[in-house]
PDB file of C-alpha atoms and ligand atoms in Angstrom:
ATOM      1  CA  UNK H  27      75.625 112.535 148.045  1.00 70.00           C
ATOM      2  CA  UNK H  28      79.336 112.470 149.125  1.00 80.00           C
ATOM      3  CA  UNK H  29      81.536 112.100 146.102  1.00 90.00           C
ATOM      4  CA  UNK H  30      85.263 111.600 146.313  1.00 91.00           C
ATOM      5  CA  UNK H  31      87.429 114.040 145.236  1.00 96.00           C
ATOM      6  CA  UNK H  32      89.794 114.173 142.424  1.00 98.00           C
ATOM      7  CA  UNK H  33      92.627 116.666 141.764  1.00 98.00           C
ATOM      8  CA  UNK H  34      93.860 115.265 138.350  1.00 98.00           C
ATOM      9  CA  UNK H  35      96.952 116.942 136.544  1.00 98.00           C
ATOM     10  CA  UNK H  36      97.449 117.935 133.227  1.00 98.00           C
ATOM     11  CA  UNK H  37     100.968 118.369 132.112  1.00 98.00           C
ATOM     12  CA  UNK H  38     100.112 119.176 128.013  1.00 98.00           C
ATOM     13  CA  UNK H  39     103.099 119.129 125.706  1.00 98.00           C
ATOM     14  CA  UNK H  40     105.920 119.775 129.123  1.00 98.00           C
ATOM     15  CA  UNK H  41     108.162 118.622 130.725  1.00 98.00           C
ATOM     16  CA  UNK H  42     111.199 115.891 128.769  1.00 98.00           C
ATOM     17  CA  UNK H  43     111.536 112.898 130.582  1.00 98.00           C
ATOM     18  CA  UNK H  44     114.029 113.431 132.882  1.00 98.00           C
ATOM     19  CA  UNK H  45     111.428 116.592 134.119  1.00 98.00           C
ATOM     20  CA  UNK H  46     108.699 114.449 134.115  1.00 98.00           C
ATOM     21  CA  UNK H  47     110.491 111.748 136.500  1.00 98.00           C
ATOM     22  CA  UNK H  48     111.823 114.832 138.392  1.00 98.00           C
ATOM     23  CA  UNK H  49     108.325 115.925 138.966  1.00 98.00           C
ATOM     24  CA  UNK H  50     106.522 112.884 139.489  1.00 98.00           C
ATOM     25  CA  UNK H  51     108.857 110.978 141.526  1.00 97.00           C
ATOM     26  CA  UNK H  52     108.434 114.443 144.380  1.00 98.00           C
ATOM     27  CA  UNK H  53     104.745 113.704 144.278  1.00 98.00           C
ATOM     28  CA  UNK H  54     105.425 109.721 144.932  1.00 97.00           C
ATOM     29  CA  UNK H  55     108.044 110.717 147.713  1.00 96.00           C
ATOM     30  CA  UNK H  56     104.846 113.481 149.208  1.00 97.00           C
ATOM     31  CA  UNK H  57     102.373 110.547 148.746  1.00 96.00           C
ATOM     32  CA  UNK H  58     104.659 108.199 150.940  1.00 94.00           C
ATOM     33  CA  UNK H  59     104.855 110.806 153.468  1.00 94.00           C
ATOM     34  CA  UNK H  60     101.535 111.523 153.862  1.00 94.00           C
ATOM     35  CA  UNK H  61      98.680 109.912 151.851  1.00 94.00           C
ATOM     36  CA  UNK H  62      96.548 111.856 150.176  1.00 96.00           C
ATOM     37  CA  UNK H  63      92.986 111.902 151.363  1.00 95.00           C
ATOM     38  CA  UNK H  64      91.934 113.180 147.820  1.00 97.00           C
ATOM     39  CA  UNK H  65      92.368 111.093 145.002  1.00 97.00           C
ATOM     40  CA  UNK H  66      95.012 112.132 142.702  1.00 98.00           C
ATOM     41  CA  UNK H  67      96.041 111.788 138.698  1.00 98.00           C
ATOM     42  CA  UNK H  68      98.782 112.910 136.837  1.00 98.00           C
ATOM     43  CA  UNK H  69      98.625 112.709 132.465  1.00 98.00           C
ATOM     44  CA  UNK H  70     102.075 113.501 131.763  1.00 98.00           C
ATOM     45  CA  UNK H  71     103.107 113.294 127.541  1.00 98.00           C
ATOM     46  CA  UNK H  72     102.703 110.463 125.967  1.00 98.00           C
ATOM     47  CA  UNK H  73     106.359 109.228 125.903  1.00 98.00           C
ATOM     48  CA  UNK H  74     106.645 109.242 129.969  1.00 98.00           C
ATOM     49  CA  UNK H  75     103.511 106.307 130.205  1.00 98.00           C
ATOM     50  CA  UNK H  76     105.717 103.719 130.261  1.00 97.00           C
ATOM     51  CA  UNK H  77     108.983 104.814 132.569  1.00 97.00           C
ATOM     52  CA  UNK H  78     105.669 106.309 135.300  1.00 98.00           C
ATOM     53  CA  UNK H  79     103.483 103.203 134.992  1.00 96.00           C
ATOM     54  CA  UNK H  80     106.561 101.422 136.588  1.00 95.00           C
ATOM     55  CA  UNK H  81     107.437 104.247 139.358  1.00 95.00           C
ATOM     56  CA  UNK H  82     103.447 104.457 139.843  1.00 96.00           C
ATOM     57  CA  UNK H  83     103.095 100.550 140.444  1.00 91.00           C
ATOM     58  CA  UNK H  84     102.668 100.908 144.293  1.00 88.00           C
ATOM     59  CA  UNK H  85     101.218 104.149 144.448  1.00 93.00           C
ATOM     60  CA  UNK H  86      97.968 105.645 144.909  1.00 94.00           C
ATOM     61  CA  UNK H  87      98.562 108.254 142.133  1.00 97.00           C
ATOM     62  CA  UNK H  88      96.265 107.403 139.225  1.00 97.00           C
ATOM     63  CA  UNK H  89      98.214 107.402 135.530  1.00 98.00           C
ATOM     64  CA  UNK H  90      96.202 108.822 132.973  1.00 98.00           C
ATOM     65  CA  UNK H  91      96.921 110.050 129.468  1.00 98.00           C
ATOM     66  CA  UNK H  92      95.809 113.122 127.475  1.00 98.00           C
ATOM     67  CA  UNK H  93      94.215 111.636 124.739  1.00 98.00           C
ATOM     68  CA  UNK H  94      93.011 108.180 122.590  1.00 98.00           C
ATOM     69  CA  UNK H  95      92.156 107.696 119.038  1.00 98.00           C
ATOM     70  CA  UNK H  96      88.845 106.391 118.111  1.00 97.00           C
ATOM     71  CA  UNK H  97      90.195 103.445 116.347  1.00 97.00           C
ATOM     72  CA  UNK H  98      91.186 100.502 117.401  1.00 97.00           C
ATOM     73  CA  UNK H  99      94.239 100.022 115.413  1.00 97.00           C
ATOM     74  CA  UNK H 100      95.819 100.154 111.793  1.00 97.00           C
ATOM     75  CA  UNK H 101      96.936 102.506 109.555  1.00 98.00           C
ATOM     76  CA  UNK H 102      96.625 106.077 111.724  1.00 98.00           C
ATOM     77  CA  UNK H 103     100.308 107.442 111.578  1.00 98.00           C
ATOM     78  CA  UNK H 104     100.503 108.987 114.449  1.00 97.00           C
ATOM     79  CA  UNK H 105      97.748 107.678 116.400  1.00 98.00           C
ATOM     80  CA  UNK H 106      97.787 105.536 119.988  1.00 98.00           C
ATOM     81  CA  UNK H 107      95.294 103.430 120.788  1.00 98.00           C
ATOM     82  CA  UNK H 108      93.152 102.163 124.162  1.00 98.00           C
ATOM     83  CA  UNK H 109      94.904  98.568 123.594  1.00 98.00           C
ATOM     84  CA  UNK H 110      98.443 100.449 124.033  1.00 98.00           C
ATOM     85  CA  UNK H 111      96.922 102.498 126.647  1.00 98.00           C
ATOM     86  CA  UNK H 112      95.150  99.281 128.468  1.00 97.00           C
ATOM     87  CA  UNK H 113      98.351  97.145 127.887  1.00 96.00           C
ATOM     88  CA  UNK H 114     100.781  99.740 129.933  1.00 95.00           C
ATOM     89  CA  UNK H 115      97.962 100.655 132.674  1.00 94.00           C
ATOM     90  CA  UNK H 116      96.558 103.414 131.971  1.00 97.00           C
ATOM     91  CA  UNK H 117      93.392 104.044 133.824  1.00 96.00           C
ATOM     92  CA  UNK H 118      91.741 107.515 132.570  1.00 98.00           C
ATOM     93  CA  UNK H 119      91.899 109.391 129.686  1.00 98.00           C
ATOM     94  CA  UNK H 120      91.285 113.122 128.863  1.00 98.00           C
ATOM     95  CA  UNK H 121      89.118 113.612 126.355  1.00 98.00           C
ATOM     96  CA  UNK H 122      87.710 116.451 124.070  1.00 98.00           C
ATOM     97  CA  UNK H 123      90.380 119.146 126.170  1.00 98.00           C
ATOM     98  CA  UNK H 124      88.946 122.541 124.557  1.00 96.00           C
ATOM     99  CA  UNK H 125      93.234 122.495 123.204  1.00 97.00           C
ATOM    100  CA  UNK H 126      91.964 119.465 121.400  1.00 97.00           C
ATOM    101  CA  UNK H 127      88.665 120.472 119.995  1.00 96.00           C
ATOM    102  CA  UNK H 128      90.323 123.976 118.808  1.00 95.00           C
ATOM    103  CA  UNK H 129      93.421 122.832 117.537  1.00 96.00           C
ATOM    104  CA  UNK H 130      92.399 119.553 116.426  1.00 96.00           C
ATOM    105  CA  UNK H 131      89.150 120.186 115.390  1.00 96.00           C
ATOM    106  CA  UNK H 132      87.649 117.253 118.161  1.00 97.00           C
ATOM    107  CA  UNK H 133      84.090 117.759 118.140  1.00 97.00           C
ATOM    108  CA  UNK H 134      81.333 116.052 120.176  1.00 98.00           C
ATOM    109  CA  UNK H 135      81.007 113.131 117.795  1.00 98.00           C
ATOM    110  CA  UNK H 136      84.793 112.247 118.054  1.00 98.00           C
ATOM    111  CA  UNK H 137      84.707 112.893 121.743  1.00 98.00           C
ATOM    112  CA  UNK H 138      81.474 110.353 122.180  1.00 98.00           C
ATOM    113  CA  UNK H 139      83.543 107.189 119.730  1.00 98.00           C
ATOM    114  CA  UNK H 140      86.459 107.819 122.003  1.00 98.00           C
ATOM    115  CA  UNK H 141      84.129 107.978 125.206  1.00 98.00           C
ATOM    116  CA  UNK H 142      82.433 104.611 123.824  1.00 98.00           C
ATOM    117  CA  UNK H 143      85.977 103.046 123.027  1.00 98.00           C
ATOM    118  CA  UNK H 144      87.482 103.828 126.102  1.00 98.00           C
ATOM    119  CA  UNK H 145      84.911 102.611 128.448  1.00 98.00           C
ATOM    120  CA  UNK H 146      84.522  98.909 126.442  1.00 97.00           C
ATOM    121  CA  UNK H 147      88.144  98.827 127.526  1.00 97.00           C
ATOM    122  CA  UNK H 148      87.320  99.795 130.902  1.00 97.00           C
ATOM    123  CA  UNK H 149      89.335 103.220 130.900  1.00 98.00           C
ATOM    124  CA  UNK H 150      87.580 106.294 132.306  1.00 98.00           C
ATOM    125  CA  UNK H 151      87.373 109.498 130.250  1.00 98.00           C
ATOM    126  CA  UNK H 152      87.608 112.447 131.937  1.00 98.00           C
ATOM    127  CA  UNK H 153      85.195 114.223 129.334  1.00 98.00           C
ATOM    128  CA  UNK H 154      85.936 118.138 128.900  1.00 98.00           C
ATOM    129  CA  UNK H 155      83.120 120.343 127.835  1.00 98.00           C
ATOM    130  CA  UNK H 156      83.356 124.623 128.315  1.00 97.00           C
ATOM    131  CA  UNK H 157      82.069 127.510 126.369  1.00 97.00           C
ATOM    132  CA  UNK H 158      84.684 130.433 124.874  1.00 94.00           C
ATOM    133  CA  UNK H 159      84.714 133.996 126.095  1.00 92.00           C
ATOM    134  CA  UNK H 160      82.039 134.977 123.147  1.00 93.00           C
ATOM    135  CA  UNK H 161      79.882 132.163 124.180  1.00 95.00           C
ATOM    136  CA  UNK H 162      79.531 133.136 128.023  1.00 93.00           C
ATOM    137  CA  UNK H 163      79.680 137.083 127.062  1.00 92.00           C
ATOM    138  CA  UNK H 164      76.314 136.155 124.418  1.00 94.00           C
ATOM    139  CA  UNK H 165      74.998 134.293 127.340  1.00 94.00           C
ATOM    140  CA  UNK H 166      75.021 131.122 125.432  1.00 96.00           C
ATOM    141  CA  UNK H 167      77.299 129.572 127.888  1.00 97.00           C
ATOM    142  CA  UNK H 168      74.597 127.422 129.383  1.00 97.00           C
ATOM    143  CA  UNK H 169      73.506 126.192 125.823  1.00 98.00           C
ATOM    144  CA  UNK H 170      76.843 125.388 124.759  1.00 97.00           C
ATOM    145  CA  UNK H 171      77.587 123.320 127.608  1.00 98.00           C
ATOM    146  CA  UNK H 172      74.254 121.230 127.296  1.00 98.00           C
ATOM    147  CA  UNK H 173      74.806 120.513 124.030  1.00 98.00           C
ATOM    148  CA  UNK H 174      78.286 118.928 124.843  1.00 98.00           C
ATOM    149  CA  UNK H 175      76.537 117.177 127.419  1.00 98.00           C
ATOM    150  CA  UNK H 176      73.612 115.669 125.438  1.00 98.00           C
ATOM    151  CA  UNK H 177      75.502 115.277 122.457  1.00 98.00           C
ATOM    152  CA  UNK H 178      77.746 112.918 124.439  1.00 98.00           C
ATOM    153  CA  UNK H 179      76.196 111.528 127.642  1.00 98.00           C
ATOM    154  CA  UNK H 180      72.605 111.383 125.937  1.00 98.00           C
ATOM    155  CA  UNK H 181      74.135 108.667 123.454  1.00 98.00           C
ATOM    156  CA  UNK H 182      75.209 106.083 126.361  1.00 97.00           C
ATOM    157  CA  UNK H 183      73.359 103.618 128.365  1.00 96.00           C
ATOM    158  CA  UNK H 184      72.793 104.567 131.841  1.00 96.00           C
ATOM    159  CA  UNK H 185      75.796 101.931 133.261  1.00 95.00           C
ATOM    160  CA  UNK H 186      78.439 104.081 131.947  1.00 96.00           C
ATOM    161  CA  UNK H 187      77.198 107.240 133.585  1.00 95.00           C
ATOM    162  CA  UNK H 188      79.092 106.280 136.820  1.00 94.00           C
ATOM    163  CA  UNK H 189      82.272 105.546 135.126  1.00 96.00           C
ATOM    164  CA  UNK H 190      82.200 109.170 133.366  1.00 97.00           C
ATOM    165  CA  UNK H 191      84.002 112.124 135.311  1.00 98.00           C
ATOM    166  CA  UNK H 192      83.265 115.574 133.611  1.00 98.00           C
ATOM    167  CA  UNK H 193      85.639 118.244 133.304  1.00 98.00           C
ATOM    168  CA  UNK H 194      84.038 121.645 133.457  1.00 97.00           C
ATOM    169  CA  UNK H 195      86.521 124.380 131.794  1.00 97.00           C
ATOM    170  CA  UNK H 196      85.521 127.559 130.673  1.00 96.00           C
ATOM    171  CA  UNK H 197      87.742 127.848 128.121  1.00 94.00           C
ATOM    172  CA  UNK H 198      88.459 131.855 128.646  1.00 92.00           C
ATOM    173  CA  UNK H 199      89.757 130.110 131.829  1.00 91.00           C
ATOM    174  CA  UNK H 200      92.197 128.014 130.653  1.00 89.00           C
ATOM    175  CA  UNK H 201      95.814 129.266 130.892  1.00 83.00           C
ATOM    176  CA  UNK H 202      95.001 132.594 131.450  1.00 86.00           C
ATOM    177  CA  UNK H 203      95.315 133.076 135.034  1.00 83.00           C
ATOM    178  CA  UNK H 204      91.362 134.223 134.807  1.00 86.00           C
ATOM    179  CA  UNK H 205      89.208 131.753 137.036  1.00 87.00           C
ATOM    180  CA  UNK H 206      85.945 131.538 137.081  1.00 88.00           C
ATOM    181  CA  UNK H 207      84.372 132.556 140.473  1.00 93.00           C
ATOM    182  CA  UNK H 208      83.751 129.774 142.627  1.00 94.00           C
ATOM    183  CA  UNK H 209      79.851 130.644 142.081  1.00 94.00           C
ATOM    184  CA  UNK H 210      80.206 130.627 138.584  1.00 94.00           C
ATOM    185  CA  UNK H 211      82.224 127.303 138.501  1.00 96.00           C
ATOM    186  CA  UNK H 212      79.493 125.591 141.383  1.00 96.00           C
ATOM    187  CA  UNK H 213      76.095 127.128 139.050  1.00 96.00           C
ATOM    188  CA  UNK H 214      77.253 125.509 135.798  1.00 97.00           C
ATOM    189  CA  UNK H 215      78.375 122.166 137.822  1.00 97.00           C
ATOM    190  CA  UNK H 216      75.034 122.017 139.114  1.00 97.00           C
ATOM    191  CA  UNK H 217      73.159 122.974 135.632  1.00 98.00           C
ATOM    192  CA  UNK H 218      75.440 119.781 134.275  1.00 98.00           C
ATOM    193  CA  UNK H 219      74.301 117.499 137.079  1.00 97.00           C
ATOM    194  CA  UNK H 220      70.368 118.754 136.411  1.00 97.00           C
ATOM    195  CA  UNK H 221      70.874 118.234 132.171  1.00 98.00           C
ATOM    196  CA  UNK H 222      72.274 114.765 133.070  1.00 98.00           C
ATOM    197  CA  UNK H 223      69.463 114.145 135.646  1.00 97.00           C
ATOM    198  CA  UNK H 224      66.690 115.024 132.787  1.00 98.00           C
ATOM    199  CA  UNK H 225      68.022 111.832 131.309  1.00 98.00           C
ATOM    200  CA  UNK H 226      69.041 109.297 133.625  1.00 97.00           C
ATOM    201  CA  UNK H 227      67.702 110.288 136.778  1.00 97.00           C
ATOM    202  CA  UNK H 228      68.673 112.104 140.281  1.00 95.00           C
ATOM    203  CA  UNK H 229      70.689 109.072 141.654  1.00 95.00           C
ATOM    204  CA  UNK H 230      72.956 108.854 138.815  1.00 96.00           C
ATOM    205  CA  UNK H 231      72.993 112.425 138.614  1.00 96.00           C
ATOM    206  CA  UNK H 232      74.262 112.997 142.032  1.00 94.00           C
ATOM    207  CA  UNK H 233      76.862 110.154 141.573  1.00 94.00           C
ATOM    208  CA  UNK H 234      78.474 112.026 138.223  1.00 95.00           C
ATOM    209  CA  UNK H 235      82.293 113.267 139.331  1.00 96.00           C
ATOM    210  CA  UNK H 236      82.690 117.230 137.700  1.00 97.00           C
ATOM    211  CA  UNK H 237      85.815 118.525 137.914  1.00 98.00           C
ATOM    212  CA  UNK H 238      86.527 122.289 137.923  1.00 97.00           C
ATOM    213  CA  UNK H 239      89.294 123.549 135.304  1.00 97.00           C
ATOM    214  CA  UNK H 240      91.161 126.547 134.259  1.00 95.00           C
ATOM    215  CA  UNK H 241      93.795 128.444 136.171  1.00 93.00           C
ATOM    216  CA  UNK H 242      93.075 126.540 139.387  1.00 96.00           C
ATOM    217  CA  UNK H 243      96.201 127.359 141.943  1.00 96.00           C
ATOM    218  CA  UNK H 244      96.890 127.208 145.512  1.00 96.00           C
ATOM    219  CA  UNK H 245      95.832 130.105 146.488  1.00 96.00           C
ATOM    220  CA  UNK H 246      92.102 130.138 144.530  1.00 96.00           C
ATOM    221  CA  UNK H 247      91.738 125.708 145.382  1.00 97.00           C
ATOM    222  CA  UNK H 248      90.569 126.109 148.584  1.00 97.00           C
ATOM    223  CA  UNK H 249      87.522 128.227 147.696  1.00 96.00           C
ATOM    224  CA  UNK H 250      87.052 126.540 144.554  1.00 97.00           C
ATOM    225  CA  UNK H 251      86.769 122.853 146.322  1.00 97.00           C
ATOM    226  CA  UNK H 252      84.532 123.733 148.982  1.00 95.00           C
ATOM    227  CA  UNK H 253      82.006 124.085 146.536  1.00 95.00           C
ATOM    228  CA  UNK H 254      78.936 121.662 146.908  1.00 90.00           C
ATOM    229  CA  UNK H 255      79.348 120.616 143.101  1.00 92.00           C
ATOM    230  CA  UNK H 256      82.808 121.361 142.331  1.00 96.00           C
ATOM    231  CA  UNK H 257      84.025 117.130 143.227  1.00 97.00           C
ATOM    232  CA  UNK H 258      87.896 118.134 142.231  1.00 98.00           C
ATOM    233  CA  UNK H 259      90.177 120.244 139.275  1.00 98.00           C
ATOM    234  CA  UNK H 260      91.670 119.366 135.915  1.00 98.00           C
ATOM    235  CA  UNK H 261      94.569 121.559 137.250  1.00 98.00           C
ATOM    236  CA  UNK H 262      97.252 122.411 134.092  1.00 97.00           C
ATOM    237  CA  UNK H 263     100.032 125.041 134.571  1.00 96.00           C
ATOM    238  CA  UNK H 264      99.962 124.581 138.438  1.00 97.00           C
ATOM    239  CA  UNK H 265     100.609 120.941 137.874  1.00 98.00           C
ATOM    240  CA  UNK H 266     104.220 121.253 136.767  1.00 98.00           C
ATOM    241  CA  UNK H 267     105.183 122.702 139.713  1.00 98.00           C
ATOM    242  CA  UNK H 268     105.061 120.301 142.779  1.00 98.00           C
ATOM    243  CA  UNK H 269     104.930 122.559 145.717  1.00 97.00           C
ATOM    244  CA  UNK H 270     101.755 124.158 143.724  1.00 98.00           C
ATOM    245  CA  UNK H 271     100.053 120.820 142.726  1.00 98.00           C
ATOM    246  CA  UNK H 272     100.791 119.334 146.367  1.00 98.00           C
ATOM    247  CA  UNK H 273      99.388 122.523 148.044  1.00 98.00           C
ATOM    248  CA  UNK H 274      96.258 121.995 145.355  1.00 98.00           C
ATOM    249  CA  UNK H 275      96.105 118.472 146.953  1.00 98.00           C
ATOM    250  CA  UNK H 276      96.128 119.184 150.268  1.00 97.00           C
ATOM    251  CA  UNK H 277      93.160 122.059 149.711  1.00 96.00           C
ATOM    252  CA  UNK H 278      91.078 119.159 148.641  1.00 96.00           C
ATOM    253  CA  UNK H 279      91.554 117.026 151.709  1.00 84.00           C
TER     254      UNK H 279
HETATM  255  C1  PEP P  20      93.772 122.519 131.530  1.00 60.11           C
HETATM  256  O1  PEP P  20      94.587 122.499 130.632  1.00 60.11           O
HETATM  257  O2  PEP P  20      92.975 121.581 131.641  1.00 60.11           O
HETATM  258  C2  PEP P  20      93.792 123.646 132.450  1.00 60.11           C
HETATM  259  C3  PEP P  20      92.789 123.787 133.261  1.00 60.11           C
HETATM  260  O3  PEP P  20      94.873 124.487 132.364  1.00 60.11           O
HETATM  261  P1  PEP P  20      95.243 125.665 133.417  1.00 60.11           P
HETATM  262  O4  PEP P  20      95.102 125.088 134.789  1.00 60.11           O
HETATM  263  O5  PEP P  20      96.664 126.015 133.077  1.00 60.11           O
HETATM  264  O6  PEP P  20      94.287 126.779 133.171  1.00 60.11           O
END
């Protein structure tokens, strides 16, 4: 099955404003030039949704942000909800980044009420899941990751599988300039397509988006995206710099 691919970006806690409209508004100006034949996100902070939703109106590049509660709304100081997300645009959502689940303490049960929240509003999550260094060096990495997987995925009906992208990310990857070799990347992609198949069957299966993550660059996308299972990257440091994200782009095309 042909899936389309996605190179979504993942700015964290950077960039101010001014940076953010800096950056986004060179992608916007590449876009125009050329289109992009893959399809393309940026989740800048937070405070830039508004100001990018407006630049973004006319443009192919997908707005997404890097996180949701799971409530709807009340007293959460601090919080920011799907309705403010579905009011200004917003069309994906990051959820469960390994940042989040360490630092936050996310775990698979908040990552499924956000998944289930999300998707009644008709935002897509882009759902992260990734075993540590000690997990893959115990050989547990497999286990770790199906357990993200079922503990999720398992608990929603078959319709939402298609609106679901998965974000595989080692997390020993993740902003260490380490990648995982392309055939480690493409095995676990696959093992995540066969634990989802288990359940819900080959066809929806083969339709499931999973995006590679962690240190992803222009010189390792190429590889990376020519993959059978890799369908696109959750791309973070390399997305703050244009020239990088652009040539990350083009590698997917
Ligand atoms: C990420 O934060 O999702 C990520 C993959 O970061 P980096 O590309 O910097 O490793």
């Amino acid at each position: 099955m042909k899936r389309p691919k996605l190179i979504a970006g993942n700015w964290k806690m950077n960039t101010t404003l001014s940076e953010g409209i800096k950056l986004v508004d060179i992608l916007i100006h590449a876009q125009k030039k050329s289109p992009f034949k893959a399809r393309v996100a940026v989740a800048p902070p937070y405070t830039h949704l508004s100001e990018f939703r407006n630049k973004l109106m006319n443009s192919s590049i997908c707005l997404a942000a890097q996180n949701v509660s799971d409530k709807l709304s009340g007293a959460y100081t601090g919080e920011i909800s799907v309705l403010m997300l579905k009011d200004i645009g917003i069309r994906k959502v990051i959820i469960a980044h390994s940042e989040r689940r360490q630092y936050f303490g996310e775990t698979n049960d908040i990552a499924l009420e956000k998944i289930k929240i999300i998707l009644k509003h008709e935002i897509h999550p882009i759902y992260c899941v990734g075993e540590s260094l000690t997990d893959r060096e115990k050989d547990r990495h497999y286990a770790v990751v199906e357990e993200q997987i079922t503990a999720v995925l398992y608990k929603l009906s078959d319709e939402k599988i298609p609106k679901i992208t998965i974000a595989y990310e080692p997390v020993w990857a993740i902003g260490t300039g380490r990648t995982a070799t392309p055939d480690q990347a493409s095995d676990m992609h696959s093992f995540i397509r066969d634990v989802v198949g288990k359940r819900f069957g080959d066809d929806l299966a083969g339709q499931l988006q999973i995006l590679y993550g962690g240190s992803v660059n222009a010189a390792n996308a190429g590889e990376l995206l020519s993959m059978p299972h890799i369908d696109g990257a959750l791309v973070g440091g390399a997305s703050l710099k244009a020239d990088e994200f652009l040539a990350i782009i083009q590698a997917a095309g």
